[in-house]
Short mmCIF file of C-alpha atoms in Angstrom, two decimals:
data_model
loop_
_atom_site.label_atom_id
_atom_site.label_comp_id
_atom_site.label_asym_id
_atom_site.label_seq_id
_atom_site.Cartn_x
_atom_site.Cartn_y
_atom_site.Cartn_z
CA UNK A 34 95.47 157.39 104.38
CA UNK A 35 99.14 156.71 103.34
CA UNK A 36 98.50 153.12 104.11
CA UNK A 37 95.91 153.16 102.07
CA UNK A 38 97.04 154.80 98.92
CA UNK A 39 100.06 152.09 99.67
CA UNK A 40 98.11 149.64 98.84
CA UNK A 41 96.49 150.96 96.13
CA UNK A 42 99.63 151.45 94.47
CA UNK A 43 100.69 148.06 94.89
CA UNK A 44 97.52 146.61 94.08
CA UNK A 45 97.77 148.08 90.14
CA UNK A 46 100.86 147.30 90.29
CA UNK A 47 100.59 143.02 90.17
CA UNK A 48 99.56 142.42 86.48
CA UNK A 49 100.65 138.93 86.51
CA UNK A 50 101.05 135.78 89.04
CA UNK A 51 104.01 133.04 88.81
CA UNK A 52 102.30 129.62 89.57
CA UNK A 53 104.75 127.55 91.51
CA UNK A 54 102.79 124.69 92.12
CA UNK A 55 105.29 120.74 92.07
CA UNK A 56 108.20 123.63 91.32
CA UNK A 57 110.63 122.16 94.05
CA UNK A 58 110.44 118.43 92.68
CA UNK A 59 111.74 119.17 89.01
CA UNK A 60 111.64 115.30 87.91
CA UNK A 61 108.13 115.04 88.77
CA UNK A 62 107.42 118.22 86.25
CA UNK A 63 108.26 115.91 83.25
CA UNK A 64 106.07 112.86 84.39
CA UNK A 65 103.40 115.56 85.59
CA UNK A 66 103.75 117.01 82.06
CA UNK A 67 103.73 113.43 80.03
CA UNK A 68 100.67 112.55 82.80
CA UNK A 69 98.58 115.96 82.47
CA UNK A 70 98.54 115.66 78.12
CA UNK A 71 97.50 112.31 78.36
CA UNK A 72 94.83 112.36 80.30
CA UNK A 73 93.64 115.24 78.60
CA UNK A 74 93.72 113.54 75.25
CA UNK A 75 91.78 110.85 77.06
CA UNK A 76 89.59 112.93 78.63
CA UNK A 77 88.35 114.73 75.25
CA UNK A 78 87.95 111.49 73.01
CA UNK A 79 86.12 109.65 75.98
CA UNK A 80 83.82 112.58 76.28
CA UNK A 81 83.50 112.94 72.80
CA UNK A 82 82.70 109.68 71.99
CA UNK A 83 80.33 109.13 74.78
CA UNK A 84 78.69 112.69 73.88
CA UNK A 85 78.26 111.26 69.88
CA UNK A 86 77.70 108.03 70.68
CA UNK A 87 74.28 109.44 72.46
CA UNK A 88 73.63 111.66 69.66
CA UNK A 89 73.32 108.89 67.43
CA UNK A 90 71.40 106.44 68.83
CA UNK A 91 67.33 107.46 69.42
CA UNK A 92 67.20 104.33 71.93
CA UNK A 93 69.82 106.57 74.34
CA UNK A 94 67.38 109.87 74.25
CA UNK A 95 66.34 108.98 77.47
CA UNK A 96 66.98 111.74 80.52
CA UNK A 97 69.20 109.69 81.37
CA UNK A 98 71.33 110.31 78.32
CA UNK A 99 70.32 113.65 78.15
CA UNK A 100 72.01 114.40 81.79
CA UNK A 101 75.20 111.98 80.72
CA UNK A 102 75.98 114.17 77.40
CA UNK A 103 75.64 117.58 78.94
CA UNK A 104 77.82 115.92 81.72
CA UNK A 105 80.28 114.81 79.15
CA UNK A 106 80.23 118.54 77.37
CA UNK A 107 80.90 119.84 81.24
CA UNK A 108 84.04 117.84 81.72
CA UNK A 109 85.75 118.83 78.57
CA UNK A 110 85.33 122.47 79.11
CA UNK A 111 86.58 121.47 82.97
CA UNK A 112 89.32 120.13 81.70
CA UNK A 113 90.03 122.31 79.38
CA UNK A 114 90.35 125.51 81.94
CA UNK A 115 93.44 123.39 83.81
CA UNK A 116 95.25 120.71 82.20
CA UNK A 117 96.51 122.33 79.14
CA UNK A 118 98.15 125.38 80.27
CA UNK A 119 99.37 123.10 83.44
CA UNK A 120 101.17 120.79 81.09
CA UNK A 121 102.56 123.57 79.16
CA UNK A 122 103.90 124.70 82.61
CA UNK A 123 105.41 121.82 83.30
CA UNK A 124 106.79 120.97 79.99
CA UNK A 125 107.80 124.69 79.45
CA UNK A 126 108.59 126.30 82.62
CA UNK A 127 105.78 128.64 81.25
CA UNK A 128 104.96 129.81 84.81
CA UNK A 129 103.79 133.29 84.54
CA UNK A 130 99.63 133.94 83.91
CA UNK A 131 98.30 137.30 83.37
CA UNK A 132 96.26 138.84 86.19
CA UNK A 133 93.00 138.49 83.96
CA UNK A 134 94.09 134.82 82.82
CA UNK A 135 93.97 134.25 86.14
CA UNK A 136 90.68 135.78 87.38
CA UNK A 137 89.03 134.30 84.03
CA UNK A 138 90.44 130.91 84.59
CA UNK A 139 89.41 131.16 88.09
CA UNK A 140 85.82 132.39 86.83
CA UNK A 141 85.28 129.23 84.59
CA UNK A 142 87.06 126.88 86.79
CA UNK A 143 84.35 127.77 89.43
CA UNK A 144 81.69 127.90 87.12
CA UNK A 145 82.35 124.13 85.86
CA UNK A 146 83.26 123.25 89.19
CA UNK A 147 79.42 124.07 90.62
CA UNK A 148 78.18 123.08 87.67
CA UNK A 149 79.24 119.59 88.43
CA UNK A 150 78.71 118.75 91.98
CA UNK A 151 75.14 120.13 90.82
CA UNK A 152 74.57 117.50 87.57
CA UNK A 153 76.05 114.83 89.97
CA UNK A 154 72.60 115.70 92.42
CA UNK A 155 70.70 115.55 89.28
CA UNK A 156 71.91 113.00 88.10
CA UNK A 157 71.30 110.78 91.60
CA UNK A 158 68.06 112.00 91.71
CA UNK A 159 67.51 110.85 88.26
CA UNK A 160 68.50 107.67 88.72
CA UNK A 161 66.34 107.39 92.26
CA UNK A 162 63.42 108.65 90.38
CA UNK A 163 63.89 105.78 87.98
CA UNK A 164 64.46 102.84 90.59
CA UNK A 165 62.34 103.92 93.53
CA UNK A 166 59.12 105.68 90.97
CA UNK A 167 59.68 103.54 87.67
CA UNK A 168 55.53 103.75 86.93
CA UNK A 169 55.88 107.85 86.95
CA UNK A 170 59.10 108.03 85.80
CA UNK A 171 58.61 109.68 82.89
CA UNK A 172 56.10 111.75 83.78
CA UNK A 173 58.62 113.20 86.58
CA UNK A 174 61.15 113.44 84.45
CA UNK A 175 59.91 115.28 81.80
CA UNK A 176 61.85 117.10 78.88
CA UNK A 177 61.16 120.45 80.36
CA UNK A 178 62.14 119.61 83.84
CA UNK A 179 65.10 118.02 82.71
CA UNK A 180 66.31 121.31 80.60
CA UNK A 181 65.42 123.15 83.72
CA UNK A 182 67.73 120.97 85.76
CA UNK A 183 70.65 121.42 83.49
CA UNK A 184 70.09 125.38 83.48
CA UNK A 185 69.46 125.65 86.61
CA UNK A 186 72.98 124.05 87.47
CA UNK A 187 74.50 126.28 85.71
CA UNK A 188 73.01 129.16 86.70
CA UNK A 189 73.81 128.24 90.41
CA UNK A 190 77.75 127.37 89.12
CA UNK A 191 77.54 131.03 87.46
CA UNK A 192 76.30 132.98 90.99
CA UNK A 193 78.86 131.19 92.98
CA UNK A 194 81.83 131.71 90.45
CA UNK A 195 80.71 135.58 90.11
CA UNK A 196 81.11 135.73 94.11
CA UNK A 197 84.25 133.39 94.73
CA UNK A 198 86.21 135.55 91.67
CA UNK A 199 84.76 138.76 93.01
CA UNK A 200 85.76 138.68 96.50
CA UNK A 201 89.15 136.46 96.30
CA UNK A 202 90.07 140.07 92.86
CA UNK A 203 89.13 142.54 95.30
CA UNK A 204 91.72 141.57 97.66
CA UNK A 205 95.26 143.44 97.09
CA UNK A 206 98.39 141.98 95.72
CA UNK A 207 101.83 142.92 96.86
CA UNK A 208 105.28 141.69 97.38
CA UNK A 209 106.20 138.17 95.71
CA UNK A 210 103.15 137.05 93.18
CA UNK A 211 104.08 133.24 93.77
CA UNK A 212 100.72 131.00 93.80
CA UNK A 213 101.56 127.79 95.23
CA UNK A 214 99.41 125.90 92.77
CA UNK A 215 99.44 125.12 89.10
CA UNK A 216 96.14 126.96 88.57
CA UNK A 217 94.33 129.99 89.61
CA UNK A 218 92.74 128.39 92.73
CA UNK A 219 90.63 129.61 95.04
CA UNK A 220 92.29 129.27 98.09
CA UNK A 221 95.89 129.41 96.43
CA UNK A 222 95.14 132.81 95.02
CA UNK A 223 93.81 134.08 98.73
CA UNK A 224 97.06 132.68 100.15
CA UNK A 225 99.13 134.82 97.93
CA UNK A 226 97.05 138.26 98.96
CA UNK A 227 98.69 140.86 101.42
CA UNK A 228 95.04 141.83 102.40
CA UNK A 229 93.49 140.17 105.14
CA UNK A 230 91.42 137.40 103.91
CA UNK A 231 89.17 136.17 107.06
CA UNK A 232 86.32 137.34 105.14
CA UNK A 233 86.79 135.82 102.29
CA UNK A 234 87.38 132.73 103.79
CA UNK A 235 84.04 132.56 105.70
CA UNK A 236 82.34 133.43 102.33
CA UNK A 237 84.50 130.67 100.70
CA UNK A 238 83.58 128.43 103.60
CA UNK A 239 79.41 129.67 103.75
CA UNK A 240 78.97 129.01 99.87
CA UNK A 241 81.08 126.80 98.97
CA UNK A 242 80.36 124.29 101.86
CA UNK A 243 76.54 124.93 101.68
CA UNK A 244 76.80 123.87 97.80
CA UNK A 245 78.89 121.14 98.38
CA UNK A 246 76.83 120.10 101.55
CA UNK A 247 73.66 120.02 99.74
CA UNK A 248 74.29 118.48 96.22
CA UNK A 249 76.29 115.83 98.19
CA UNK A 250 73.48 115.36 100.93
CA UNK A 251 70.78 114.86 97.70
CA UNK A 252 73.26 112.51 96.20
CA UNK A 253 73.85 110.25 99.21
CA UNK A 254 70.01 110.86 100.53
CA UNK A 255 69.15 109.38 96.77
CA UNK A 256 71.71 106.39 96.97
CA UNK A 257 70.18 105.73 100.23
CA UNK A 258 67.13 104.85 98.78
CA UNK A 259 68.15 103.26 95.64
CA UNK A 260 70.25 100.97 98.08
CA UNK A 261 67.51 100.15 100.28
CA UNK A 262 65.07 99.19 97.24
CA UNK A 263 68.16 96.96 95.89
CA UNK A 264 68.10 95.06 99.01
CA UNK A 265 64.53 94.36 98.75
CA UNK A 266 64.72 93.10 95.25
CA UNK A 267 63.79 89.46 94.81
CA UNK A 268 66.28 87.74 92.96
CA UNK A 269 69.64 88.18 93.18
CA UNK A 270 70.57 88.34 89.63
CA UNK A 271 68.75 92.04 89.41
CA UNK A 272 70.26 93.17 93.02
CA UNK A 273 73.88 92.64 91.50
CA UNK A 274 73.17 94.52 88.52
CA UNK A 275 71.58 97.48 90.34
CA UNK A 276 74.66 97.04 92.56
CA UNK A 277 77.30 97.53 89.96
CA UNK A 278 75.76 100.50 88.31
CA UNK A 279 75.27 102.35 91.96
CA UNK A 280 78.93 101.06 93.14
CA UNK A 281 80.93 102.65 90.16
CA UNK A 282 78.36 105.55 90.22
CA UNK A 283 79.18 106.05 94.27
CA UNK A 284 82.96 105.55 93.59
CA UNK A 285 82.74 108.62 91.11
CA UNK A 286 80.88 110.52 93.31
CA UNK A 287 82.62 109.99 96.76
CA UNK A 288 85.56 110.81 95.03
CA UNK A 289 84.34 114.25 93.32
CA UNK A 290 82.67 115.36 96.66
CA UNK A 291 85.87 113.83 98.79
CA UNK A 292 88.04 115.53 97.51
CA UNK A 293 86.18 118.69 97.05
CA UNK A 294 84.82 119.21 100.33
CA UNK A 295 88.43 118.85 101.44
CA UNK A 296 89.84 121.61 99.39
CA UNK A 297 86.89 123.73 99.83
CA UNK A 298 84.81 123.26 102.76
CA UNK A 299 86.38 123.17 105.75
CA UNK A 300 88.24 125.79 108.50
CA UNK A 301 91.73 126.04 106.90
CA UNK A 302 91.87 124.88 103.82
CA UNK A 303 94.02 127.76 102.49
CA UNK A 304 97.15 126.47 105.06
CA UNK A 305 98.23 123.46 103.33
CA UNK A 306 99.17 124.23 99.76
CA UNK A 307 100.99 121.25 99.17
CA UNK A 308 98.55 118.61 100.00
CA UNK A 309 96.19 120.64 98.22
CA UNK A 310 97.88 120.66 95.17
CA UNK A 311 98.09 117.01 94.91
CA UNK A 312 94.50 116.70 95.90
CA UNK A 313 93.19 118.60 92.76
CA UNK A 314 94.79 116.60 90.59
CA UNK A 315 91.83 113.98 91.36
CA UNK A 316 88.79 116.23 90.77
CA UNK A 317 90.30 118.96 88.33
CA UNK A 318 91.94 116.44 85.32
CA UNK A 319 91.04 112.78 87.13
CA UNK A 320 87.44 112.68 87.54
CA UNK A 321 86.24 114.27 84.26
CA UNK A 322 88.59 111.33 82.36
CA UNK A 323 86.85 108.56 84.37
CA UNK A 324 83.05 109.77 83.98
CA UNK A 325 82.93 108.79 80.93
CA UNK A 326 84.48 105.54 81.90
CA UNK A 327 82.63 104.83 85.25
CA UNK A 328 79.03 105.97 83.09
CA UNK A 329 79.22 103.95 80.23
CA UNK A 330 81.65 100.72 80.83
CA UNK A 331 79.22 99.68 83.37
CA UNK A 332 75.99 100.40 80.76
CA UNK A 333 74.78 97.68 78.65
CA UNK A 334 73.08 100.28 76.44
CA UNK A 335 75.62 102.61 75.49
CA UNK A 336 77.75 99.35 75.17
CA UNK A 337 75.25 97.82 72.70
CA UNK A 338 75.17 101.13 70.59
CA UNK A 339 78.88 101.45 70.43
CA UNK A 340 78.60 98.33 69.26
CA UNK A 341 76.22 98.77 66.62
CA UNK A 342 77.72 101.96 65.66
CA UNK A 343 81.36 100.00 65.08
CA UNK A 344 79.50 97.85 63.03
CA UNK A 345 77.90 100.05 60.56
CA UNK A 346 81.38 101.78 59.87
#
């Protein structure tokens, strides 16, 4: 019983967390801090842009377009959770976060997180609906099926962030509050718990893994098949442009669901805090800068409307 009214004690007693994530190396804070703003600042306008440039052109209110701007809208939000308040700590030294700043930044963190790896299945199986079924296309891929989609992934990113925030809180905090991260990570924030966190790691592990397992098996799965029907195209002309769209749209992905399943879904992944913090640099503040990029550069459409928009001005 002592024990146990111990820890309670303790546990009220952590109202805040120092993150000490890239503290040891204090050159790299600077160029971390000049690196983090900037890609930011890139990350908004290129998601802006791409997310008006859709709005204002009726030829780009295809679901195609539709899934690309609520994509867009995702990654700013994303990005917004991390990269400011990690420049700030770099720039600053402003380590310290609040005990609810961290369990809320953890909660939307998550909640974009899923949200993503779920538009990026979506968005594959878009795209293999419209190479492999172009007659039915649109009858598939229907207005109400796509707004269904796009709720649905959130919904699913808003289950998994309400379990990976409740467990990972209801763990006690004691003794040094030092997060070896510069965010309120899953695994970083177990690390840093005096409780014993077996459990949570299997429930990490089980839901996390199964989500990234199966968006990433649809996305491959509808790649697969895309691939295959490229092959069999005729001329060679088309099968190179079918090629670069799915290459830059693979890179993106392999990249998002790399690095993820590394952080996330494997035995362990809370006993290397250093590799992991260098690791979600690439999906937390890289990836939602180069969607944008890898979506659009390679599209002759939203090329043509930028175009035509930088015209009119």
């Amino acid at each position: 019983k002592h024990h146990l009214k111990g820890n309670m004690e303790n546990h009220t007693k952590v109202t805040e967390f120092i993150l000490v994530g890239f503290k040891s190396q204090p050159g790299l804070e600077l160029i971390l801090s000049v690196l983090f703003s900037t890609m930011y600042v890139v990350t908004v306008v290129g998601n802006t842009c791409m997310i008006l440039i859709i709005r204002m052109d009726s030829k780009l209110h295809a679901p195609m377009y539709f899934f690309l701007e609520n994509l867009s809208i995702l990654d700013i939000c994303y990005s917004s959770v991390i990269t400011p308040k990690a420049a700030l700590t770099f720039s600053l030294d402003r380590r310290i976060i609040s005990y609810n700043g961290c369990a809320s930044q953890m909660f939307f963190f998550s909640l974009f997180g899923t949200t993503e790896a779920f538009f990026l299945a979506v968005m594959a199986y878009d795209r293999f609906t419209a190479i492999c079924n172009p007659l039915l296309y649109q009858i598939i891929m229907n207005k109400r099926l796509c707004v269904f989609m796009v709720v649905g992934s959130y919904l699913s990113g808003c289950i998994n962030c309400t379990i990976q925030t409740g467990f990972t809180f209801s763990l006690s905090f004691c003794g040094p509050k030092e997060i070896n991260h510069f965010f309120c990570d899953v695994p970083a924030v177990m690390h840093a718990s005096c409780s014993d966190t077996l459990v949570n790691e299997i429930v990490m592990l089980a839901v996390c893994g199964s989500i990234i397992v199966g968006t990433a098996l649809v996305v491959f799965i509808s790649y697969g098949y895309i691939i295959i029907i490229i092959v069999q195209m005729p001329s060679s002309e088309s099968r190179c442009k079918a090629f670069s769209t799915c290459s830059s749209h693979m890179l993106a992905v392999s990249l998002f669901f790399g690095t993820v399943f590394f952080m996330y879904a494997q035995p362990g992944a809370t006993s290397s805090p250093d590799n992991s913090n260098i690791i979600s640099i690439l999906y937390t503040i890289a990836i939602p800068m180069l969607n944008p990029f890898i979506y659009t550069l390679r599209n002759k459409e939203v090329k043509g409307s930028l175009k035509k928009q930088l015209k009119r001005k």
